[in-house]
Amino acid sequence: MYLCTIEWKDNQIKLIDQTRLPRELKYVYIKEPKAFWQAIKTMKVRGAPALGAAAGLGVYLGIKNSRAKNFAQFKKEMDKVSAYIGSCRPTARNLFWGLERMRRVAYQRRNQPIPVIKQIIFREAQNIIAEDRMACRNIGRYGAELIKNNDTILTICNAGILATIDYGTALGVIYRAHEQKKRIKVFACETRPMLQGARLTSWELQKKGIDVTLICDSMAADLMRQGRIKKVIAGADRIAANGDTANKIGTYSLAVLSRYHKIPFYIAAPASTFDPGIRQGKDIVIEQRNGREVTELFFKQPIAPKEVKVFNPAFDVTPRQLIAAIITEKGVIRPPYKANIKKILIDATFK
Ligand code: MRU
């Protein structure tokens, strides 16, 4: 079964409503920016690379009916919709990368008639989607070289089809190794509080016929102690210039545990997740989410006393020293990260 997380269809945005998985695979169609903002905020669509595509499609959605008479008016409208979409979730670099990319392409063509600029914006959004499909497959190709036959891999959150357009980053590595007929087993951390590992990762791995076992987050240490985990692979939401990596809350603990148990800990992410403007992990803005995600099961059933104080950061930062390598579409980056990120991603892109 082919799954496409987010696309432009019938003059609107079509996306898989991830809040309904694994109960049902349902698509929603979105016609206006406010509903789109809500869809991102409530994680109907989520995952850093998918949010890069969302930025492109969201900007087009916001300006396609513009009646601006000149570029100055048009730019004002575009800046407004970009700021609105950008106000949704602060951590994933790809969202802002996508918004910046749309603004840049429009500005470069500012002398064209407005209908032409709209078409250019639409094409750029489609380019982001096409590039993501290609990037994930290349991440898979490079990453699969690190995977041995009979490896057992631990992952967290969802860095798969549902976090990208149709293949995945961390799970892309697993899919490629599987396509190469390597026998692999996956342990998926459930990923409290929103359970992306339980609801999404184990669902899509099952659909792909991959041997997956779901665990509670607190079970990872014991599995490692028993020698049952050979590698850990996680995605990323934002990678600082020095290699420090923000990803789903709980990733840092897995990295610490991996170091103690001498298990290689890998990050898999496209170039669009790297933020050369952020020097180190402590400068990354971490999204704080509604405490009810922790005190209630999906806003339905209380599992904690009313009024209890809640700490609910959506992400944490793994220091670069704990990361064995970062798998990208341009190759595998190893320490020293600052120099090698520059060499493999930045310099290679602008050569
Ligand atoms: O809050 P989410 O579900 O958007 O968080 C997503 C993650 O942390 C993923 O691991 C990350 O975006 C990488 S996705 C390829």
mmCIF file of C-alpha atoms and ligand atoms in Angstrom:
data_model
loop_
_atom_site.group_PDB
_atom_site.id
_atom_site.type_symbol
_atom_site.label_atom_id
_atom_site.label_comp_id
_atom_site.label_asym_id
_atom_site.label_seq_id
_atom_site.Cartn_x
_atom_site.Cartn_y
_atom_site.Cartn_z
ATOM 1 C CA MET A 1 0.000 0.000 0.000
ATOM 2 C CA TYR A 2 1.441 3.377 -1.004
ATOM 3 C CA LEU A 3 1.078 6.112 1.625
ATOM 4 C CA CYS A 4 1.608 9.801 0.990
ATOM 5 C CA THR A 5 1.610 11.888 4.162
ATOM 6 C CA ILE A 6 0.828 15.272 2.630
ATOM 7 C CA GLU A 7 0.137 16.505 -0.909
ATOM 8 C CA TRP A 8 -1.773 19.031 -2.999
ATOM 9 C CA LYS A 9 -4.932 17.503 -4.377
ATOM 10 C CA ASP A 10 -8.102 18.986 -5.908
ATOM 11 C CA ASN A 11 -6.992 22.518 -5.162
ATOM 12 C CA GLN A 12 -6.500 21.866 -1.437
ATOM 13 C CA ILE A 13 -4.076 20.185 0.962
ATOM 14 C CA LYS A 14 -4.676 16.489 1.471
ATOM 15 C CA LEU A 15 -3.071 14.840 4.471
ATOM 16 C CA ILE A 16 -3.254 11.697 6.531
ATOM 17 C CA ASP A 17 -4.887 12.531 9.867
ATOM 18 C CA GLN A 18 -2.253 10.975 12.128
ATOM 19 C CA THR A 19 -4.303 11.526 15.265
ATOM 20 C CA ARG A 20 -6.654 8.775 14.043
ATOM 21 C CA LEU A 21 -3.962 6.170 13.542
ATOM 22 C CA PRO A 22 -3.799 3.258 14.107
ATOM 23 C CA ARG A 23 -7.590 3.083 14.483
ATOM 24 C CA GLU A 24 -8.271 4.257 10.947
ATOM 25 C CA LEU A 25 -6.409 5.577 7.937
ATOM 26 C CA LYS A 26 -8.292 8.736 7.149
ATOM 27 C CA TYR A 27 -7.383 11.681 4.953
ATOM 28 C CA VAL A 28 -8.408 15.252 5.625
ATOM 29 C CA TYR A 29 -8.695 18.024 3.058
ATOM 30 C CA ILE A 30 -7.754 21.524 4.104
ATOM 31 C CA LYS A 31 -8.864 24.647 2.322
ATOM 32 C CA GLU A 32 -7.739 27.500 4.505
ATOM 33 C CA PRO A 33 -4.701 28.480 6.625
ATOM 34 C CA LYS A 34 -6.495 28.513 9.976
ATOM 35 C CA ALA A 35 -7.514 24.873 9.660
ATOM 36 C CA PHE A 36 -3.999 24.081 8.472
ATOM 37 C CA TRP A 37 -2.433 25.782 11.493
ATOM 38 C CA GLN A 38 -4.696 23.665 13.724
ATOM 39 C CA ALA A 39 -3.758 20.500 11.833
ATOM 40 C CA ILE A 40 -0.073 21.143 12.513
ATOM 41 C CA LYS A 41 -0.599 22.199 16.131
ATOM 42 C CA THR A 42 -2.698 19.144 16.952
ATOM 43 C CA MET A 43 -0.248 16.901 15.065
ATOM 44 C CA LYS A 44 -2.610 15.674 12.386
ATOM 45 C CA VAL A 45 0.518 16.244 10.332
ATOM 46 C CA ARG A 46 3.870 16.147 12.115
ATOM 47 C CA GLY A 47 7.530 15.144 11.795
ATOM 48 C CA ALA A 48 10.195 17.614 10.728
ATOM 49 C CA PRO A 49 10.508 16.811 6.989
ATOM 50 C CA ALA A 50 6.716 16.620 6.562
ATOM 51 C CA LEU A 51 6.548 20.066 8.164
ATOM 52 C CA GLY A 52 8.978 21.347 5.510
ATOM 53 C CA ALA A 53 6.493 20.232 2.864
ATOM 54 C CA ALA A 54 3.654 21.665 4.953
ATOM 55 C CA ALA A 55 5.375 25.057 4.894
ATOM 56 C CA GLY A 56 5.467 25.054 1.098
ATOM 57 C CA LEU A 57 1.882 23.943 0.631
ATOM 58 C CA GLY A 58 0.662 26.176 3.456
ATOM 59 C CA VAL A 59 2.148 29.299 1.904
ATOM 60 C CA TYR A 60 0.586 28.458 -1.440
ATOM 61 C CA LEU A 61 -2.751 27.827 0.260
ATOM 62 C CA GLY A 62 -2.507 31.228 1.918
ATOM 63 C CA ILE A 63 -1.690 33.259 -1.209
ATOM 64 C CA LYS A 64 -3.402 31.412 -4.031
ATOM 65 C CA ASN A 65 -6.476 33.669 -3.900
ATOM 66 C CA SER A 66 -4.507 36.861 -3.338
ATOM 67 C CA ARG A 67 -5.809 39.900 -5.194
ATOM 68 C CA ALA A 68 -2.610 41.867 -4.669
ATOM 69 C CA LYS A 69 -2.010 44.364 -7.468
ATOM 70 C CA ASN A 70 1.752 44.587 -7.056
ATOM 71 C CA PHE A 71 4.631 42.714 -5.449
ATOM 72 C CA ALA A 72 4.724 44.935 -2.346
ATOM 73 C CA GLN A 73 1.115 44.032 -1.526
ATOM 74 C CA PHE A 74 1.692 40.409 -2.399
ATOM 75 C CA LYS A 75 4.808 40.214 -0.220
ATOM 76 C CA LYS A 76 2.888 41.633 2.716
ATOM 77 C CA GLU A 77 0.278 38.900 2.395
ATOM 78 C CA MET A 78 2.911 36.239 1.981
ATOM 79 C CA ASP A 79 4.903 37.428 5.012
ATOM 80 C CA LYS A 80 1.708 37.375 7.059
ATOM 81 C CA VAL A 81 0.789 33.822 6.143
ATOM 82 C CA SER A 82 4.423 32.671 6.639
ATOM 83 C CA ALA A 83 4.569 34.214 10.109
ATOM 84 C CA TYR A 84 1.241 32.608 10.937
ATOM 85 C CA ILE A 85 2.341 29.121 9.890
ATOM 86 C CA GLY A 86 5.710 29.649 11.596
ATOM 87 C CA SER A 87 3.979 30.497 14.873
ATOM 88 C CA CYS A 88 2.624 26.981 15.114
ATOM 89 C CA ARG A 89 5.515 24.833 16.338
ATOM 90 C CA PRO A 90 8.970 26.309 17.023
ATOM 91 C CA THR A 91 11.431 23.426 17.031
ATOM 92 C CA ALA A 92 11.466 21.634 13.669
ATOM 93 C CA ARG A 93 13.961 23.494 11.483
ATOM 94 C CA ASN A 94 12.315 22.198 8.297
ATOM 95 C CA LEU A 95 9.174 24.274 8.848
ATOM 96 C CA PHE A 96 11.178 27.500 8.844
ATOM 97 C CA TRP A 97 13.483 26.295 6.091
ATOM 98 C CA GLY A 98 10.388 25.701 3.934
ATOM 99 C CA LEU A 99 8.913 29.110 4.726
ATOM 100 C CA GLU A 100 12.219 30.871 3.995
ATOM 101 C CA ARG A 101 12.534 28.985 0.745
ATOM 102 C CA MET A 102 9.069 30.074 -0.441
ATOM 103 C CA ARG A 103 9.729 33.711 0.443
ATOM 104 C CA ARG A 104 13.083 33.634 -1.332
ATOM 105 C CA VAL A 105 11.737 32.186 -4.558
ATOM 106 C CA ALA A 106 8.935 34.754 -4.660
ATOM 107 C CA TYR A 107 11.336 37.582 -4.014
ATOM 108 C CA GLN A 108 13.710 36.428 -6.761
ATOM 109 C CA ARG A 109 10.809 36.682 -9.242
ATOM 110 C CA ARG A 110 9.371 39.896 -7.868
ATOM 111 C CA ASN A 111 9.293 41.515 -11.320
ATOM 112 C CA GLN A 112 6.966 38.866 -12.749
ATOM 113 C CA PRO A 113 3.171 39.272 -12.804
ATOM 114 C CA ILE A 114 1.471 38.064 -9.609
ATOM 115 C CA PRO A 115 -0.231 35.043 -11.281
ATOM 116 C CA VAL A 116 3.207 33.893 -12.467
ATOM 117 C CA ILE A 117 4.672 34.300 -8.963
ATOM 118 C CA LYS A 118 1.804 32.197 -7.611
ATOM 119 C CA GLN A 119 2.678 29.467 -10.089
ATOM 120 C CA ILE A 120 6.341 29.681 -9.103
ATOM 121 C CA ILE A 121 5.386 29.295 -5.450
ATOM 122 C CA PHE A 122 3.243 26.281 -6.274
ATOM 123 C CA ARG A 123 6.105 24.690 -8.204
ATOM 124 C CA GLU A 124 8.532 25.335 -5.353
ATOM 125 C CA ALA A 125 6.183 23.583 -2.917
ATOM 126 C CA GLN A 126 6.105 20.606 -5.284
ATOM 127 C CA ASN A 127 9.908 20.719 -5.515
ATOM 128 C CA ILE A 128 10.189 20.443 -1.725
ATOM 129 C CA ILE A 129 7.997 17.334 -1.868
ATOM 130 C CA ALA A 130 9.974 15.756 -4.713
ATOM 131 C CA GLU A 131 13.291 16.540 -2.989
ATOM 132 C CA ASP A 132 12.112 14.986 0.273
ATOM 133 C CA ARG A 133 11.209 11.757 -1.507
ATOM 134 C CA MET A 134 14.666 11.627 -3.041
ATOM 135 C CA ALA A 135 16.516 12.724 0.125
ATOM 136 C CA CYS A 136 14.886 10.033 2.266
ATOM 137 C CA ARG A 137 15.797 7.333 -0.224
ATOM 138 C CA ASN A 138 19.393 8.529 -0.221
ATOM 139 C CA ILE A 139 19.444 8.631 3.596
ATOM 140 C CA GLY A 140 18.179 5.049 3.435
ATOM 141 C CA ARG A 141 20.907 4.078 0.981
ATOM 142 C CA TYR A 142 23.747 5.576 3.046
ATOM 143 C CA GLY A 143 22.313 4.426 6.354
ATOM 144 C CA ALA A 144 21.721 0.831 5.262
ATOM 145 C CA GLU A 145 25.484 0.443 4.839
ATOM 146 C CA LEU A 146 25.729 0.698 8.633
ATOM 147 C CA ILE A 147 23.205 -2.090 9.184
ATOM 148 C CA LYS A 148 24.308 -5.714 9.396
ATOM 149 C CA ASN A 149 22.278 -8.831 8.789
ATOM 150 C CA ASN A 150 20.462 -9.869 12.017
ATOM 151 C CA ASP A 151 20.797 -6.422 13.621
ATOM 152 C CA THR A 152 18.207 -5.375 16.181
ATOM 153 C CA ILE A 153 17.531 -1.647 16.066
ATOM 154 C CA LEU A 154 15.868 0.579 18.619
ATOM 155 C CA THR A 155 14.044 3.723 17.523
ATOM 156 C CA ILE A 156 11.923 6.431 19.111
ATOM 157 C CA CYS A 157 8.997 8.572 18.008
ATOM 158 C CA ASN A 158 8.186 8.292 14.317
ATOM 159 C CA ALA A 159 10.805 9.150 11.743
ATOM 160 C CA GLY A 160 9.172 7.155 8.992
ATOM 161 C CA ILE A 161 6.757 7.559 6.102
ATOM 162 C CA LEU A 162 4.421 9.535 8.329
ATOM 163 C CA ALA A 163 7.102 12.056 9.309
ATOM 164 C CA THR A 164 8.154 12.657 5.712
ATOM 165 C CA ILE A 165 6.380 12.409 2.382
ATOM 166 C CA ASP A 166 6.541 8.681 1.765
ATOM 167 C CA TYR A 167 9.711 6.925 3.017
ATOM 168 C CA GLY A 168 11.245 8.178 6.237
ATOM 169 C CA THR A 169 14.645 9.058 7.655
ATOM 170 C CA ALA A 170 15.490 6.725 10.580
ATOM 171 C CA LEU A 171 12.896 4.258 9.291
ATOM 172 C CA GLY A 172 14.117 4.911 5.740
ATOM 173 C CA VAL A 173 17.402 3.295 6.800
ATOM 174 C CA ILE A 174 15.449 0.303 8.086
ATOM 175 C CA TYR A 175 13.316 0.121 4.918
ATOM 176 C CA ARG A 176 16.396 0.151 2.711
ATOM 177 C CA ALA A 177 18.127 -2.551 4.772
ATOM 178 C CA HIS A 178 14.924 -4.595 4.536
ATOM 179 C CA GLU A 179 14.810 -4.082 0.748
ATOM 180 C CA GLN A 180 18.393 -5.395 0.672
ATOM 181 C CA LYS A 181 17.026 -8.546 2.308
ATOM 182 C CA LYS A 182 18.913 -8.011 5.549
ATOM 183 C CA ARG A 183 17.112 -9.673 8.443
ATOM 184 C CA ILE A 184 16.420 -6.980 11.003
ATOM 185 C CA LYS A 185 14.295 -6.572 14.070
ATOM 186 C CA VAL A 186 13.054 -3.273 15.427
ATOM 187 C CA PHE A 187 12.106 -2.232 18.938
ATOM 188 C CA ALA A 188 9.893 0.868 18.910
ATOM 189 C CA CYS A 189 9.705 3.050 22.022
ATOM 190 C CA GLU A 190 6.060 4.017 22.580
ATOM 191 C CA THR A 191 7.116 7.688 22.985
ATOM 192 C CA ARG A 192 5.064 9.238 25.749
ATOM 193 C CA PRO A 193 3.031 11.374 25.863
ATOM 194 C CA MET A 194 1.709 11.418 22.287
ATOM 195 C CA LEU A 195 2.665 7.823 21.539
ATOM 196 C CA GLN A 196 4.044 8.349 18.048
ATOM 197 C CA GLY A 197 6.087 5.159 18.467
ATOM 198 C CA ALA A 198 3.103 3.050 19.488
ATOM 199 C CA ARG A 199 0.533 4.562 17.166
ATOM 200 C CA LEU A 200 2.596 5.406 14.089
ATOM 201 C CA THR A 201 5.971 3.646 13.985
ATOM 202 C CA SER A 202 4.705 0.215 14.912
ATOM 203 C CA TRP A 203 1.765 0.701 12.518
ATOM 204 C CA GLU A 204 3.865 1.587 9.509
ATOM 205 C CA LEU A 205 6.568 -1.010 10.231
ATOM 206 C CA GLN A 206 3.883 -3.681 10.486
ATOM 207 C CA LYS A 207 2.393 -2.538 7.168
ATOM 208 C CA LYS A 208 5.851 -2.897 5.607
ATOM 209 C CA GLY A 209 6.232 -6.422 6.982
ATOM 210 C CA ILE A 210 9.075 -5.549 9.351
ATOM 211 C CA ASP A 211 9.516 -7.428 12.610
ATOM 212 C CA VAL A 212 8.606 -4.781 15.198
ATOM 213 C CA THR A 213 8.202 -5.039 18.958
ATOM 214 C CA LEU A 214 6.659 -2.188 20.899
ATOM 215 C CA ILE A 215 8.107 -1.262 24.309
ATOM 216 C CA CYS A 216 7.331 1.350 26.951
ATOM 217 C CA ASP A 217 10.027 4.025 26.986
ATOM 218 C CA SER A 218 11.277 2.859 30.378
ATOM 219 C CA MET A 219 12.107 -0.613 29.011
ATOM 220 C CA ALA A 220 14.948 0.487 26.714
ATOM 221 C CA ALA A 221 17.682 0.350 29.388
ATOM 222 C CA ASP A 222 16.934 -3.202 30.364
ATOM 223 C CA LEU A 223 16.863 -4.373 26.748
ATOM 224 C CA MET A 224 20.272 -2.796 26.240
ATOM 225 C CA ARG A 225 21.649 -4.403 29.378
ATOM 226 C CA GLN A 226 20.518 -7.768 28.060
ATOM 227 C CA GLY A 227 22.552 -7.120 24.897
ATOM 228 C CA ARG A 228 19.471 -7.206 22.699
ATOM 229 C CA ILE A 229 19.984 -3.851 20.948
ATOM 230 C CA LYS A 230 22.735 -3.522 18.345
ATOM 231 C CA LYS A 231 22.004 0.009 17.115
ATOM 232 C CA VAL A 232 19.838 2.998 17.956
ATOM 233 C CA ILE A 233 18.590 5.245 15.135
ATOM 234 C CA ALA A 234 16.506 8.368 15.694
ATOM 235 C CA GLY A 235 15.357 11.247 13.517
ATOM 236 C CA ALA A 236 15.964 14.927 14.220
ATOM 237 C CA ASP A 237 13.982 18.126 14.432
ATOM 238 C CA ARG A 238 16.872 20.565 14.362
ATOM 239 C CA ILE A 239 20.618 20.064 14.247
ATOM 240 C CA ALA A 240 22.891 22.887 15.398
ATOM 241 C CA ALA A 241 26.085 23.826 13.532
ATOM 242 C CA ASN A 242 28.145 21.831 16.068
ATOM 243 C CA GLY A 243 26.048 18.643 15.685
ATOM 244 C CA ASP A 244 23.960 18.924 18.873
ATOM 245 C CA THR A 245 20.573 17.489 17.899
ATOM 246 C CA ALA A 246 17.036 18.250 19.042
ATOM 247 C CA ASN A 247 14.623 15.363 18.654
ATOM 248 C CA LYS A 248 11.609 13.920 20.430
ATOM 249 C CA ILE A 249 11.782 14.008 24.215
ATOM 250 C CA GLY A 250 13.433 10.796 25.370
ATOM 251 C CA THR A 251 16.021 10.722 22.591
ATOM 252 C CA TYR A 252 18.700 12.122 24.897
ATOM 253 C CA SER A 253 18.117 9.350 27.464
ATOM 254 C CA LEU A 254 18.538 6.743 24.723
ATOM 255 C CA ALA A 255 21.808 8.374 23.676
ATOM 256 C CA VAL A 256 23.121 8.333 27.262
ATOM 257 C CA LEU A 257 22.064 4.695 27.665
ATOM 258 C CA SER A 258 23.681 3.796 24.352
ATOM 259 C CA ARG A 259 26.990 5.282 25.457
ATOM 260 C CA TYR A 260 26.910 3.327 28.742
ATOM 261 C CA HIS A 261 26.124 0.080 26.916
ATOM 262 C CA LYS A 262 28.568 0.785 24.054
ATOM 263 C CA ILE A 263 25.845 0.755 21.386
ATOM 264 C CA PRO A 264 26.221 3.080 18.381
ATOM 265 C CA PHE A 265 23.647 5.872 18.466
ATOM 266 C CA TYR A 266 22.802 7.355 15.046
ATOM 267 C CA ILE A 267 20.762 10.315 13.901
ATOM 268 C CA ALA A 268 19.190 10.267 10.427
ATOM 269 C CA ALA A 269 18.080 13.594 8.922
ATOM 270 C CA PRO A 270 18.013 15.553 5.670
ATOM 271 C CA ALA A 271 20.049 18.715 5.046
ATOM 272 C CA SER A 272 16.882 20.775 5.614
ATOM 273 C CA THR A 273 16.978 19.848 9.330
ATOM 274 C CA PHE A 274 20.416 21.410 9.857
ATOM 275 C CA ASP A 275 20.455 24.958 11.129
ATOM 276 C CA PRO A 276 23.814 26.620 10.489
ATOM 277 C CA GLY A 277 22.455 29.737 12.221
ATOM 278 C CA ILE A 278 22.330 27.948 15.592
ATOM 279 C CA ARG A 279 25.756 27.331 17.059
ATOM 280 C CA GLN A 280 24.878 24.843 19.763
ATOM 281 C CA GLY A 281 22.019 22.781 21.084
ATOM 282 C CA LYS A 282 21.243 24.969 24.066
ATOM 283 C CA ASP A 283 20.159 27.748 21.675
ATOM 284 C CA ILE A 284 17.444 25.573 20.094
ATOM 285 C CA VAL A 285 13.925 26.634 21.098
ATOM 286 C CA ILE A 286 12.111 23.667 22.605
ATOM 287 C CA GLU A 287 8.358 23.522 22.174
ATOM 288 C CA GLN A 288 6.408 23.239 25.426
ATOM 289 C CA ARG A 289 3.071 21.537 24.910
ATOM 290 C CA ASN A 290 -0.248 21.379 26.702
ATOM 291 C CA GLY A 291 0.041 19.594 30.069
ATOM 292 C CA ARG A 292 -3.130 17.686 29.294
ATOM 293 C CA GLU A 293 -1.120 15.542 26.895
ATOM 294 C CA VAL A 294 0.517 14.141 30.044
ATOM 295 C CA THR A 295 -2.376 14.131 32.507
ATOM 296 C CA GLU A 296 -5.001 12.713 30.170
ATOM 297 C CA LEU A 297 -4.981 9.940 27.644
ATOM 298 C CA PHE A 298 -5.617 11.841 24.435
ATOM 299 C CA PHE A 299 -7.695 14.476 26.207
ATOM 300 C CA LYS A 300 -10.241 11.785 27.027
ATOM 301 C CA GLN A 301 -9.381 9.943 30.210
ATOM 302 C CA PRO A 302 -7.650 11.486 33.252
ATOM 303 C CA ILE A 303 -4.580 9.547 34.416
ATOM 304 C CA ALA A 304 -3.303 12.095 36.959
ATOM 305 C CA PRO A 305 -4.910 14.175 39.706
ATOM 306 C CA LYS A 306 -6.489 17.449 38.624
ATOM 307 C CA GLU A 307 -4.295 20.531 39.022
ATOM 308 C CA VAL A 308 -1.040 18.540 39.212
ATOM 309 C CA LYS A 309 1.903 20.536 37.857
ATOM 310 C CA VAL A 310 3.142 19.238 34.514
ATOM 311 C CA PHE A 311 6.408 19.614 32.613
ATOM 312 C CA ASN A 312 5.834 18.749 28.953
ATOM 313 C CA PRO A 313 8.672 19.669 26.590
ATOM 314 C CA ALA A 314 8.144 18.030 23.204
ATOM 315 C CA PHE A 315 11.860 17.664 22.470
ATOM 316 C CA ASP A 316 15.256 17.333 24.099
ATOM 317 C CA VAL A 317 18.772 17.949 22.860
ATOM 318 C CA THR A 318 21.346 15.196 22.462
ATOM 319 C CA PRO A 319 24.903 16.524 22.732
ATOM 320 C CA ARG A 320 27.037 15.738 19.695
ATOM 321 C CA GLN A 321 29.540 13.722 21.785
ATOM 322 C CA LEU A 322 26.919 10.981 22.162
ATOM 323 C CA ILE A 323 26.169 10.697 18.425
ATOM 324 C CA ALA A 324 28.222 8.097 16.519
ATOM 325 C CA ALA A 325 27.226 9.538 13.121
ATOM 326 C CA ILE A 326 24.566 11.617 11.388
ATOM 327 C CA ILE A 327 23.148 9.958 8.286
ATOM 328 C CA THR A 328 22.147 12.483 5.598
ATOM 329 C CA GLU A 329 21.197 12.333 1.924
ATOM 330 C CA LYS A 330 24.700 13.562 1.068
ATOM 331 C CA GLY A 331 26.554 10.959 3.089
ATOM 332 C CA VAL A 332 27.300 9.857 6.636
ATOM 333 C CA ILE A 333 28.748 12.645 8.780
ATOM 334 C CA ARG A 334 31.103 11.655 11.576
ATOM 335 C CA PRO A 335 32.854 13.755 14.208
ATOM 336 C CA PRO A 336 34.271 16.348 14.312
ATOM 337 C CA TYR A 337 30.783 17.554 13.419
ATOM 338 C CA LYS A 338 31.343 21.265 13.072
ATOM 339 C CA ALA A 339 33.941 20.824 10.333
ATOM 340 C CA ASN A 340 32.318 17.822 8.683
ATOM 341 C CA ILE A 341 28.789 19.269 8.588
ATOM 342 C CA LYS A 342 30.276 22.246 6.827
ATOM 343 C CA LYS A 343 32.278 20.074 4.438
ATOM 344 C CA ILE A 344 29.575 17.536 3.563
ATOM 345 C CA LEU A 345 26.442 19.677 3.657
ATOM 346 C CA ILE A 346 27.153 23.361 3.368
ATOM 347 C CA ASP A 347 30.209 23.484 1.079
ATOM 348 C CA ALA A 348 28.908 20.604 -1.091
ATOM 349 C CA THR A 349 25.568 22.376 -1.575
ATOM 350 C CA PHE A 350 27.086 25.631 -2.739
ATOM 351 C CA LYS A 351 29.936 24.215 -4.836
HETATM 352 O O1 MRU B 1 6.290 16.063 17.786
HETATM 353 P P1 MRU B 1 6.567 15.344 16.509
HETATM 354 O O2 MRU B 1 5.821 14.059 16.372
HETATM 355 O O3 MRU B 1 6.433 16.244 15.295
HETATM 356 O O4 MRU B 1 8.109 14.980 16.633
HETATM 357 C C1 MRU B 1 8.752 14.353 15.573
HETATM 358 C C2 MRU B 1 10.076 13.845 15.904
HETATM 359 O O5 MRU B 1 10.646 14.118 16.934
HETATM 360 C C3 MRU B 1 10.747 13.055 14.854
HETATM 361 O O6 MRU B 1 11.578 12.094 15.415
HETATM 362 C C4 MRU B 1 11.565 14.031 13.998
HETATM 363 O O7 MRU B 1 10.750 15.051 13.482
HETATM 364 C C5 MRU B 1 12.232 13.376 12.902
HETATM 365 S S1 MRU B 1 11.089 12.904 11.691
HETATM 366 C C6 MRU B 1 11.848 12.291 10.346
#
